[in-house]
Tab-separated table of N, CA, C and O in Angstrom:
chain	number	residue	atom	x	y	z
A	1	MET	N	27.272	-4.042	-19.866
A	1	MET	CA	26.005	-3.554	-20.367
A	1	MET	C	25.475	-4.524	-21.413
A	1	MET	O	26.204	-5.092	-22.195
A	2	TYR	N	24.159	-4.685	-21.415
A	2	TYR	CA	23.472	-5.552	-22.362
A	2	TYR	C	23.708	-5.070	-23.789
A	2	TYR	O	23.708	-3.883	-24.068
A	3	ASP	N	23.909	-6.003	-24.703
A	3	ASP	CA	24.127	-5.685	-26.110
A	3	ASP	C	22.832	-5.951	-26.876
A	3	ASP	O	22.447	-7.112	-27.050
A	4	PRO	N	22.131	-4.897	-27.337
A	4	PRO	CA	20.839	-5.090	-28.003
A	4	PRO	C	20.936	-5.819	-29.339
A	4	PRO	O	19.936	-6.217	-29.904
A	5	SER	N	22.138	-6.016	-29.861
A	5	SER	CA	22.274	-6.741	-31.124
A	5	SER	C	21.969	-8.220	-30.947
A	5	SER	O	21.864	-8.956	-31.916
A	6	GLY	N	21.817	-8.646	-29.713
A	6	GLY	CA	21.468	-10.021	-29.442
A	6	GLY	C	22.659	-10.935	-29.244
A	6	GLY	O	22.512	-12.153	-29.160
A	7	THR	N	23.849	-10.376	-29.171
A	7	THR	CA	25.037	-11.211	-29.005
A	7	THR	C	25.359	-11.490	-27.544
A	7	THR	O	26.237	-12.280	-27.261
A	8	THR	N	24.648	-10.860	-26.622
A	8	THR	CA	24.869	-11.096	-25.201
A	8	THR	C	23.839	-12.100	-24.708
A	8	THR	O	22.647	-11.915	-24.900
A	9	SER	N	24.302	-13.160	-24.085
A	9	SER	CA	23.372	-14.114	-23.481
A	9	SER	C	23.313	-13.833	-21.985
A	9	SER	O	24.183	-13.156	-21.425
A	10	ILE	N	22.311	-14.368	-21.365
A	10	ILE	CA	22.149	-14.160	-19.929
A	10	ILE	C	23.377	-14.673	-19.175
A	10	ILE	O	23.812	-14.066	-18.204
A	11	SER	N	23.965	-15.755	-19.652
A	11	SER	CA	25.133	-16.312	-18.965
A	11	SER	C	26.328	-15.365	-19.014
A	11	SER	O	27.227	-15.456	-18.192
A	12	GLN	N	26.334	-14.438	-19.963
A	12	GLN	CA	27.428	-13.478	-20.076
A	12	GLN	C	27.183	-12.207	-19.263
A	12	GLN	O	28.068	-11.368	-19.158
A	13	MET	N	25.999	-12.073	-18.696
A	13	MET	CA	25.669	-10.876	-17.926
A	13	MET	C	26.301	-10.944	-16.539
A	13	MET	O	26.452	-12.025	-15.964
A	14	SER	N	26.597	-9.770	-15.992
A	14	SER	CA	27.050	-9.684	-14.607
A	14	SER	C	25.871	-9.997	-13.685
A	14	SER	O	24.708	-9.937	-14.118
A	15	PRO	N	26.127	-10.316	-12.419
A	15	PRO	CA	25.017	-10.554	-11.488
A	15	PRO	C	24.042	-9.366	-11.416
A	15	PRO	O	22.833	-9.561	-11.337
A	16	GLN	N	24.565	-8.139	-11.469
A	16	GLN	CA	23.694	-6.960	-11.423
A	16	GLN	C	22.829	-6.877	-12.686
A	16	GLN	O	21.647	-6.547	-12.609
A	17	GLU	N	23.415	-7.184	-13.839
A	17	GLU	CA	22.644	-7.166	-15.087
A	17	GLU	C	21.572	-8.263	-15.083
A	17	GLU	O	20.461	-8.040	-15.557
A	18	LYS	N	21.898	-9.424	-14.523
A	18	LYS	CA	20.915	-10.502	-14.422
A	18	LYS	C	19.749	-10.076	-13.533
A	18	LYS	O	18.586	-10.334	-13.848
A	19	ALA	N	20.057	-9.410	-12.432
A	19	ALA	CA	19.007	-8.938	-11.532
A	19	ALA	C	18.159	-7.877	-12.222
A	19	ALA	O	16.924	-7.870	-12.091
A	20	LEU	N	18.796	-6.990	-12.973
A	20	LEU	CA	18.058	-5.958	-13.706
A	20	LEU	C	17.163	-6.600	-14.757
A	20	LEU	O	16.012	-6.194	-14.944
A	21	PHE	N	17.664	-7.617	-15.440
A	21	PHE	CA	16.857	-8.320	-16.438
A	21	PHE	C	15.679	-9.025	-15.766
A	21	PHE	O	14.568	-9.029	-16.286
A	22	ALA	N	15.911	-9.617	-14.601
A	22	ALA	CA	14.833	-10.274	-13.859
A	22	ALA	C	13.780	-9.261	-13.422
A	22	ALA	O	12.578	-9.535	-13.470
A	23	ALA	N	14.213	-8.063	-13.016
A	23	ALA	CA	13.264	-7.001	-12.642
A	23	ALA	C	12.454	-6.580	-13.865
A	23	ALA	O	11.239	-6.386	-13.779
A	24	TYR	N	13.129	-6.446	-15.004
A	24	TYR	CA	12.451	-6.099	-16.260
A	24	TYR	C	11.413	-7.172	-16.607
A	24	TYR	O	10.273	-6.856	-16.960
A	25	ALA	N	11.796	-8.435	-16.474
A	25	ALA	CA	10.869	-9.531	-16.764
A	25	ALA	C	9.665	-9.489	-15.822
A	25	ALA	O	8.523	-9.713	-16.242
A	26	GLN	N	9.901	-9.190	-14.551
A	26	GLN	CA	8.802	-9.087	-13.581
A	26	GLN	C	7.821	-7.999	-14.010
A	26	GLN	O	6.611	-8.181	-13.956
A	27	LEU	N	8.356	-6.861	-14.442
A	27	LEU	CA	7.509	-5.719	-14.784
A	27	LEU	C	6.842	-5.863	-16.150
A	27	LEU	O	5.817	-5.231	-16.398
A	28	THR	N	7.401	-6.674	-17.017
A	28	THR	CA	6.797	-6.844	-18.339
A	28	THR	C	5.940	-8.104	-18.405
A	28	THR	O	4.775	-8.027	-18.758
A	29	VAL	N	6.497	-9.221	-18.040
A	29	VAL	CA	5.775	-10.490	-18.165
A	29	VAL	C	4.966	-10.799	-16.910
A	29	VAL	O	3.755	-11.026	-16.985
A	30	GLY	N	5.624	-10.804	-15.757
A	30	GLY	CA	4.957	-11.178	-14.516
A	30	GLY	C	3.781	-10.280	-14.161
A	30	GLY	O	2.675	-10.758	-13.897
A	31	ASN	N	4.023	-8.990	-14.177
A	31	ASN	CA	2.950	-8.063	-13.789
A	31	ASN	C	1.857	-7.983	-14.856
A	31	ASN	O	0.693	-7.760	-14.543
A	32	ARG	N	2.228	-8.178	-16.114
A	32	ARG	CA	1.221	-8.191	-17.179
A	32	ARG	C	0.296	-9.393	-16.997
A	32	ARG	O	-0.920	-9.265	-17.110
A	33	ALA	N	0.865	-10.553	-16.725
A	33	ALA	CA	0.045	-11.747	-16.498
A	33	ALA	C	-0.882	-11.534	-15.304
A	33	ALA	O	-2.064	-11.887	-15.352
A	34	GLN	N	-0.358	-10.921	-14.235
A	34	GLN	CA	-1.184	-10.658	-13.064
A	34	GLN	C	-2.305	-9.676	-13.391
A	34	GLN	O	-3.432	-9.835	-12.925
A	35	ALA	N	-2.016	-8.661	-14.205
A	35	ALA	CA	-3.046	-7.704	-14.605
A	35	ALA	C	-4.158	-8.416	-15.380
A	35	ALA	O	-5.346	-8.139	-15.179
A	36	GLU	N	-3.776	-9.318	-16.269
A	36	GLU	CA	-4.784	-10.069	-17.020
A	36	GLU	C	-5.631	-10.922	-16.093
A	36	GLU	O	-6.854	-10.973	-16.234
A	37	ILE	N	-5.001	-11.579	-15.132
A	37	ILE	CA	-5.735	-12.391	-14.157
A	37	ILE	C	-6.703	-11.523	-13.366
A	37	ILE	O	-7.839	-11.911	-13.098
A	38	ASP	N	-6.256	-10.311	-12.998
A	38	ASP	CA	-7.081	-9.396	-12.201
A	38	ASP	C	-8.101	-8.629	-13.032
A	38	ASP	O	-8.859	-7.829	-12.495
A	39	GLY	N	-8.093	-8.839	-14.351
A	39	GLY	CA	-9.049	-8.150	-15.222
A	39	GLY	C	-8.714	-6.692	-15.476
A	39	GLY	O	-9.577	-5.904	-15.842
A	40	LEU	N	-7.440	-6.326	-15.290
A	40	LEU	CA	-7.006	-4.952	-15.528
A	40	LEU	C	-6.562	-4.792	-16.972
A	40	LEU	O	-6.158	-5.769	-17.610
A	41	PRO	N	-6.613	-3.569	-17.500
A	41	PRO	CA	-6.145	-3.355	-18.871
A	41	PRO	C	-4.653	-3.659	-18.992
A	41	PRO	O	-3.887	-3.419	-18.059
A	42	VAL	N	-4.271	-4.189	-20.144
A	42	VAL	CA	-2.859	-4.459	-20.414
A	42	VAL	C	-2.444	-3.711	-21.673
A	42	VAL	O	-3.256	-3.421	-22.534
A	43	ASN	N	-1.165	-3.395	-21.737
A	43	ASN	CA	-0.623	-2.684	-22.889
A	43	ASN	C	-0.370	-3.697	-24.001
A	43	ASN	O	0.567	-4.469	-23.937
A	44	ASN	N	-1.220	-3.667	-25.031
A	44	ASN	CA	-1.070	-4.562	-26.164
A	44	ASN	C	-0.513	-3.850	-27.385
A	44	ASN	O	-0.544	-4.386	-28.487
A	45	SER	N	-0.023	-2.643	-27.206
A	45	SER	CA	0.400	-1.830	-28.350
A	45	SER	C	1.751	-2.256	-28.926
A	45	SER	O	2.128	-1.818	-29.995
A	46	GLY	N	2.477	-3.097	-28.220
A	46	GLY	CA	3.820	-3.459	-28.673
A	46	GLY	C	4.799	-2.326	-28.479
A	46	GLY	O	5.876	-2.302	-29.060
A	47	ASP	N	4.427	-1.374	-27.645
A	47	ASP	CA	5.211	-0.149	-27.454
A	47	ASP	C	5.932	-0.150	-26.110
A	47	ASP	O	6.255	0.892	-25.579
A	48	GLN	N	6.175	-1.329	-25.543
A	48	GLN	CA	6.841	-1.374	-24.248
A	48	GLN	C	8.302	-0.993	-24.383
A	48	GLN	O	8.911	-1.142	-25.433
A	49	LEU	N	8.842	-0.510	-23.268
A	49	LEU	CA	10.270	-0.209	-23.230
A	49	LEU	C	11.062	-1.470	-23.511
A	49	LEU	O	10.715	-2.547	-23.028
A	50	THR	N	12.125	-1.336	-24.252
A	50	THR	CA	13.035	-2.457	-24.440
A	50	THR	C	13.878	-2.591	-23.180
A	50	THR	O	13.952	-1.664	-22.358
A	51	PHE	N	14.553	-3.715	-23.037
A	51	PHE	CA	15.440	-3.878	-21.890
A	51	PHE	C	16.536	-2.821	-21.904
A	51	PHE	O	16.898	-2.275	-20.863
A	52	THR	N	17.043	-2.498	-23.087
A	52	THR	CA	18.097	-1.484	-23.206
A	52	THR	C	17.606	-0.130	-22.709
A	52	THR	O	18.315	0.571	-21.978
A	53	ASP	N	16.369	0.250	-23.081
A	53	ASP	CA	15.792	1.514	-22.610
A	53	ASP	C	15.587	1.486	-21.098
A	53	ASP	O	15.854	2.464	-20.398
A	54	PHE	N	15.090	0.365	-20.602
A	54	PHE	CA	14.862	0.201	-19.171
A	54	PHE	C	16.174	0.328	-18.404
A	54	PHE	O	16.258	1.057	-17.404
A	55	GLU	N	17.210	-0.332	-18.894
A	55	GLU	CA	18.526	-0.280	-18.255
A	55	GLU	C	19.049	1.158	-18.226
A	55	GLU	O	19.535	1.630	-17.198
A	56	ARG	N	18.901	1.864	-19.327
A	56	ARG	CA	19.354	3.257	-19.391
A	56	ARG	C	18.589	4.114	-18.390
A	56	ARG	O	19.176	4.879	-17.627
A	57	ASP	N	17.268	3.988	-18.376
A	57	ASP	CA	16.452	4.805	-17.469
A	57	ASP	C	16.752	4.492	-16.007
A	57	ASP	O	16.779	5.394	-15.168
A	58	MET	N	16.988	3.241	-15.699
A	58	MET	CA	17.318	2.873	-14.323
A	58	MET	C	18.686	3.433	-13.933
A	58	MET	O	18.870	3.885	-12.808
A	59	ASN	N	19.628	3.432	-14.846
A	59	ASN	CA	20.968	3.943	-14.555
A	59	ASN	C	21.023	5.466	-14.515
A	59	ASN	O	21.912	6.030	-13.877
A	60	ASP	N	20.072	6.136	-15.177
A	60	ASP	CA	20.034	7.601	-15.174
A	60	ASP	C	19.564	8.155	-13.832
A	60	ASP	O	19.832	9.310	-13.502
A	61	HIS	N	18.816	7.363	-13.068
A	61	HIS	CA	18.312	7.764	-11.743
A	61	HIS	C	17.424	9.008	-11.802
A	61	HIS	O	17.347	9.761	-10.830
A	62	LYS	N	16.751	9.250	-12.937
A	62	LYS	CA	15.858	10.414	-13.070
A	62	LYS	C	14.415	9.935	-13.066
A	62	LYS	O	14.085	8.932	-13.704
A	63	VAL	N	13.568	10.681	-12.365
A	63	VAL	CA	12.152	10.344	-12.354
A	63	VAL	C	11.600	10.591	-13.756
A	63	VAL	O	11.732	11.679	-14.310
A	64	ILE	N	11.001	9.561	-14.328
A	64	ILE	CA	10.458	9.626	-15.680
A	64	ILE	C	9.070	10.249	-15.665
A	64	ILE	O	8.734	11.051	-16.516
A	65	ASP	N	8.238	9.862	-14.712
A	65	ASP	CA	6.876	10.380	-14.617
A	65	ASP	C	6.550	10.591	-13.138
A	65	ASP	O	6.321	9.619	-12.411
A	66	GLN	N	6.534	11.829	-12.729
A	66	GLN	CA	6.296	12.167	-11.321
A	66	GLN	C	4.940	11.655	-10.850
A	66	GLN	O	4.795	11.248	-9.693
A	67	LYS	N	3.943	11.657	-11.738
A	67	LYS	CA	2.599	11.195	-11.364
A	67	LYS	C	2.581	9.702	-11.029
A	67	LYS	O	1.730	9.249	-10.277
A	68	LEU	N	3.512	8.960	-11.604
A	68	LEU	CA	3.561	7.521	-11.364
A	68	LEU	C	4.586	7.116	-10.305
A	68	LEU	O	4.604	5.967	-9.876
A	69	ALA	N	5.431	8.040	-9.899
A	69	ALA	CA	6.485	7.735	-8.923
A	69	ALA	C	5.847	7.397	-7.576
A	69	ALA	O	5.091	8.191	-7.020
A	70	ARG	N	6.135	6.194	-7.100
A	70	ARG	CA	5.540	5.720	-5.842
A	70	ARG	C	6.305	4.490	-5.370
A	70	ARG	O	7.217	4.028	-6.035
A	71	ASN	N	5.891	3.954	-4.231
A	71	ASN	CA	6.492	2.717	-3.734
A	71	ASN	C	5.902	1.526	-4.478
A	71	ASN	O	4.798	1.603	-5.029
A	72	VAL	N	6.628	0.427	-4.459
A	72	VAL	CA	6.193	-0.795	-5.125
A	72	VAL	C	4.867	-1.264	-4.521
A	72	VAL	O	4.593	-1.037	-3.340
A	73	SER	N	4.034	-1.880	-5.358
A	73	SER	CA	2.757	-2.378	-4.858
A	73	SER	C	3.009	-3.487	-3.838
A	73	SER	O	3.989	-4.239	-3.936
A	74	SER	N	2.128	-3.600	-2.876
A	74	SER	CA	2.305	-4.625	-1.834
A	74	SER	C	2.228	-6.019	-2.435
A	74	SER	O	2.924	-6.933	-1.984
A	75	GLN	N	1.427	-6.201	-3.466
A	75	GLN	CA	1.298	-7.514	-4.100
A	75	GLN	C	2.638	-7.969	-4.692
A	75	GLN	O	3.068	-9.098	-4.466
A	76	VAL	N	3.296	-7.083	-5.431
A	76	VAL	CA	4.583	-7.424	-6.038
A	76	VAL	C	5.635	-7.609	-4.945
A	76	VAL	O	6.441	-8.545	-4.987
A	77	GLN	N	5.628	-6.731	-3.961
A	77	GLN	CA	6.593	-6.849	-2.862
A	77	GLN	C	6.421	-8.178	-2.146
A	77	GLN	O	7.401	-8.863	-1.849
A	78	ASN	N	5.179	-8.553	-1.883
A	78	ASN	CA	4.924	-9.823	-1.188
A	78	ASN	C	5.392	-11.015	-2.011
A	78	ASN	O	5.946	-11.965	-1.461
A	79	GLU	N	5.163	-10.965	-3.332
A	79	GLU	CA	5.607	-12.045	-4.219
A	79	GLU	C	7.116	-12.244	-4.145
A	79	GLU	O	7.603	-13.360	-3.976
A	80	LEU	N	7.855	-11.153	-4.324
A	80	LEU	CA	9.312	-11.252	-4.348
A	80	LEU	C	9.884	-11.587	-2.976
A	80	LEU	O	10.861	-12.322	-2.869
A	81	THR	N	9.272	-11.072	-1.932
A	81	THR	CA	9.709	-11.394	-0.575
A	81	THR	C	9.455	-12.874	-0.290
A	81	THR	O	10.301	-13.559	0.290
A	82	ARG	N	8.317	-13.373	-0.733
A	82	ARG	CA	7.994	-14.796	-0.556
A	82	ARG	C	9.010	-15.672	-1.292
A	82	ARG	O	9.502	-16.654	-0.764
A	83	ASP	N	9.344	-15.279	-2.533
A	83	ASP	CA	10.324	-16.048	-3.310
A	83	ASP	C	11.665	-16.100	-2.597
A	83	ASP	O	12.312	-17.145	-2.558
A	84	GLN	N	12.081	-14.973	-2.019
A	84	GLN	CA	13.359	-14.945	-1.309
A	84	GLN	C	13.296	-15.813	-0.059
A	84	GLN	O	14.219	-16.564	0.244
A	85	THR	N	12.197	-15.730	0.661
A	85	THR	CA	12.041	-16.502	1.888
A	85	THR	C	12.021	-17.997	1.592
A	85	THR	O	12.687	-18.784	2.272
A	86	MET	N	11.287	-18.387	0.548
A	86	MET	CA	11.152	-19.808	0.223
A	86	MET	C	12.463	-20.405	-0.298
A	86	MET	O	12.767	-21.556	-0.008
A	87	THR	N	13.210	-19.621	-1.060
A	87	THR	CA	14.435	-20.156	-1.661
A	87	THR	C	15.681	-19.872	-0.824
A	87	THR	O	16.692	-20.534	-0.988
A	88	GLY	N	15.609	-18.855	0.018
A	88	GLY	CA	16.779	-18.433	0.763
A	88	GLY	C	17.797	-17.718	-0.111
A	88	GLY	O	18.926	-17.472	0.309
A	89	ASN	N	17.388	-17.370	-1.323
A	89	ASN	CA	18.295	-16.754	-2.294
A	89	ASN	C	18.201	-15.228	-2.208
A	89	ASN	O	17.145	-14.663	-2.501
A	90	PRO	N	19.276	-14.549	-1.847
A	90	PRO	CA	19.250	-13.084	-1.742
A	90	PRO	C	19.064	-12.388	-3.086
A	90	PRO	O	18.791	-11.196	-3.127
A	91	PHE	N	19.179	-13.121	-4.188
A	91	PHE	CA	18.969	-12.560	-5.521
A	91	PHE	C	17.587	-11.906	-5.619
A	91	PHE	O	17.429	-10.863	-6.226
A	92	TYR	N	16.573	-12.524	-4.979
A	92	TYR	CA	15.219	-11.973	-5.026
A	92	TYR	C	15.130	-10.627	-4.301
A	92	TYR	O	14.337	-9.773	-4.678
A	93	GLY	N	15.928	-10.434	-3.277
A	93	GLY	CA	15.984	-9.140	-2.604
A	93	GLY	C	16.546	-8.073	-3.523
A	93	GLY	O	16.088	-6.934	-3.535
A	94	THR	N	17.556	-8.447	-4.313
A	94	THR	CA	18.132	-7.514	-5.290
A	94	THR	C	17.093	-7.149	-6.342
A	94	THR	O	16.950	-5.987	-6.709
A	95	ILE	N	16.343	-8.152	-6.804
A	95	ILE	CA	15.281	-7.892	-7.785
A	95	ILE	C	14.242	-6.952	-7.186
A	95	ILE	O	13.821	-5.985	-7.826
A	96	LEU	N	13.833	-7.216	-5.951
A	96	LEU	CA	12.844	-6.358	-5.288
A	96	LEU	C	13.342	-4.927	-5.206
A	96	LEU	O	12.593	-3.985	-5.471
A	97	ASN	N	14.611	-4.736	-4.856
A	97	ASN	CA	15.162	-3.377	-4.781
A	97	ASN	C	15.114	-2.684	-6.145
A	97	ASN	O	14.821	-1.484	-6.230
A	98	LEU	N	15.394	-3.408	-7.212
A	98	LEU	CA	15.360	-2.820	-8.552
A	98	LEU	C	13.931	-2.527	-8.994
A	98	LEU	O	13.661	-1.487	-9.603
A	99	VAL	N	13.007	-3.424	-8.676
A	99	VAL	CA	11.597	-3.176	-8.987
A	99	VAL	C	11.123	-1.947	-8.218
A	99	VAL	O	10.436	-1.075	-8.769
A	100	GLN	N	11.507	-1.846	-6.949
A	100	GLN	CA	11.151	-0.671	-6.140
A	100	GLN	C	11.683	0.600	-6.784
A	100	GLN	O	10.980	1.605	-6.871
A	101	LYS	N	12.905	0.554	-7.256
A	101	LYS	CA	13.498	1.724	-7.909
A	101	LYS	C	12.711	2.106	-9.160
A	101	LYS	O	12.463	3.291	-9.409
A	102	ALA	N	12.284	1.114	-9.938
A	102	ALA	CA	11.494	1.387	-11.145
A	102	ALA	C	10.189	2.099	-10.786
A	102	ALA	O	9.781	3.050	-11.462
A	103	TYR	N	9.548	1.665	-9.704
A	103	TYR	CA	8.325	2.342	-9.241
A	103	TYR	C	8.652	3.778	-8.834
A	103	TYR	O	7.934	4.711	-9.180
A	104	GLN	N	9.709	3.951	-8.075
A	104	GLN	CA	10.075	5.288	-7.591
A	104	GLN	C	10.459	6.236	-8.729
A	104	GLN	O	10.297	7.447	-8.600
A	105	LEU	N	10.952	5.694	-9.837
A	105	LEU	CA	11.309	6.524	-10.991
A	105	LEU	C	10.119	6.771	-11.918
A	105	LEU	O	10.255	7.451	-12.932
A	106	GLY	N	8.955	6.230	-11.570
A	106	GLY	CA	7.766	6.447	-12.392
A	106	GLY	C	7.778	5.632	-13.671
A	106	GLY	O	7.155	6.016	-14.664
A	107	LEU	N	8.450	4.496	-13.656
A	107	LEU	CA	8.524	3.627	-14.835
A	107	LEU	C	7.429	2.566	-14.869
A	107	LEU	O	7.373	1.763	-15.795
A	108	VAL	N	6.558	2.561	-13.859
A	108	VAL	CA	5.521	1.546	-13.754
A	108	VAL	C	4.158	2.239	-13.710
A	108	VAL	O	3.949	3.165	-12.930
A	109	ASP	N	3.244	1.781	-14.574
A	109	ASP	CA	1.935	2.440	-14.669
A	109	ASP	C	1.010	2.032	-13.522
A	109	ASP	O	1.399	1.277	-12.628
A	110	GLN	N	-0.218	2.509	-13.569
A	110	GLN	CA	-1.184	2.269	-12.490
A	110	GLN	C	-1.562	0.801	-12.356
A	110	GLN	O	-2.052	0.374	-11.320
A	111	ASN	N	-1.346	0.015	-13.425
A	111	ASN	CA	-1.676	-1.409	-13.389
A	111	ASN	C	-0.441	-2.278	-13.138
A	111	ASN	O	-0.444	-3.466	-13.428
A	112	ASN	N	0.598	-1.651	-12.610
A	112	ASN	CA	1.847	-2.328	-12.225
A	112	ASN	C	2.618	-2.910	-13.402
A	112	ASN	O	3.361	-3.870	-13.243
A	113	GLN	N	2.437	-2.318	-14.580
A	113	GLN	CA	3.165	-2.744	-15.769
A	113	GLN	C	4.143	-1.651	-16.177
A	113	GLN	O	3.901	-0.464	-15.940
A	114	LEU	N	5.219	-2.049	-16.820
A	114	LEU	CA	6.194	-1.090	-17.307
A	114	LEU	C	5.508	-0.109	-18.250
A	114	LEU	O	4.676	-0.504	-19.064
A	115	VAL	N	5.831	1.184	-18.120
A	115	VAL	CA	5.213	2.202	-18.973
A	115	VAL	C	5.608	1.972	-20.431
A	115	VAL	O	6.589	1.292	-20.726
A	116	SER	N	4.856	2.576	-21.330
A	116	SER	CA	5.150	2.437	-22.752
A	116	SER	C	6.306	3.350	-23.146
A	116	SER	O	6.580	4.356	-22.487
A	117	ARG	N	6.941	2.998	-24.215
A	117	ARG	CA	8.058	3.789	-24.738
A	117	ARG	C	7.585	5.190	-25.128
A	117	ARG	O	8.247	6.176	-24.844
A	118	SER	N	6.400	5.287	-25.750
A	118	SER	CA	5.886	6.589	-26.158
A	118	SER	C	5.570	7.457	-24.948
A	118	SER	O	5.737	8.671	-24.989
A	119	GLN	N	5.144	6.848	-23.850
A	119	GLN	CA	4.864	7.612	-22.633
A	119	GLN	C	6.152	8.204	-22.070
A	119	GLN	O	6.179	9.354	-21.648
A	120	VAL	N	7.220	7.430	-22.079
A	120	VAL	CA	8.499	7.919	-21.586
A	120	VAL	C	8.981	9.076	-22.460
A	120	VAL	O	9.412	10.117	-21.955
A	121	LEU	N	8.877	8.938	-23.772
A	121	LEU	CA	9.295	10.006	-24.686
A	121	LEU	C	8.458	11.259	-24.488
A	121	LEU	O	8.981	12.371	-24.481
A	122	SER	N	7.161	11.087	-24.332
A	122	SER	CA	6.254	12.228	-24.124
A	122	SER	C	6.592	12.959	-22.829
A	122	SER	O	6.680	14.186	-22.788
A	123	ASP	N	6.797	12.194	-21.749
A	123	ASP	CA	7.132	12.809	-20.465
A	123	ASP	C	8.475	13.519	-20.535
A	123	ASP	O	8.647	14.578	-19.965
A	124	TYR	N	9.425	12.923	-21.263
A	124	TYR	CA	10.744	13.547	-21.404
A	124	TYR	C	10.615	14.866	-22.185
A	124	TYR	O	11.165	15.882	-21.770
A	125	GLN	N	9.861	14.849	-23.271
A	125	GLN	CA	9.717	16.063	-24.082
A	125	GLN	C	8.985	17.159	-23.312
A	125	GLN	O	9.302	18.333	-23.449
A	126	ASN	N	8.027	16.779	-22.483
A	126	ASN	CA	7.306	17.767	-21.681
A	126	ASN	C	8.168	18.366	-20.583
A	126	ASN	O	7.893	19.459	-20.095
A	127	SER	N	9.229	17.656	-20.190
A	127	SER	CA	10.088	18.167	-19.121
A	127	SER	C	11.208	19.059	-19.637
A	127	SER	O	11.869	19.713	-18.866
A	128	VAL	N	11.416	19.054	-20.950
A	128	VAL	CA	12.513	19.835	-21.537
A	128	VAL	C	12.046	21.230	-21.854
A	128	VAL	O	10.989	21.553	-22.137
């Protein structure tokens, strides 16, 4: 498991943790950049889920927001599928599966960006 104190480097992560981190990066950096290019709103609040929170939510296998639970966008799927095809690296397939899981758990907003931390807390409190 990732150590939020900053003592864990990517080289110390297991292959599954590296794939999870790559999925997190896709949903935070990659999809945010694409949203900006497409002229969609981006979350500038600094309230994004941390990698540790993302890892926990992915491992819990619980739908965070039923309204957002859906299949991965075709644009993101095509990107990751293209990367796997071009490189021949199955790692991209693992990333795609994790990104798909994040969508299915409602961790990705309407603009294909990771939901905010406050949104996850609000949805959790409303479900209790």
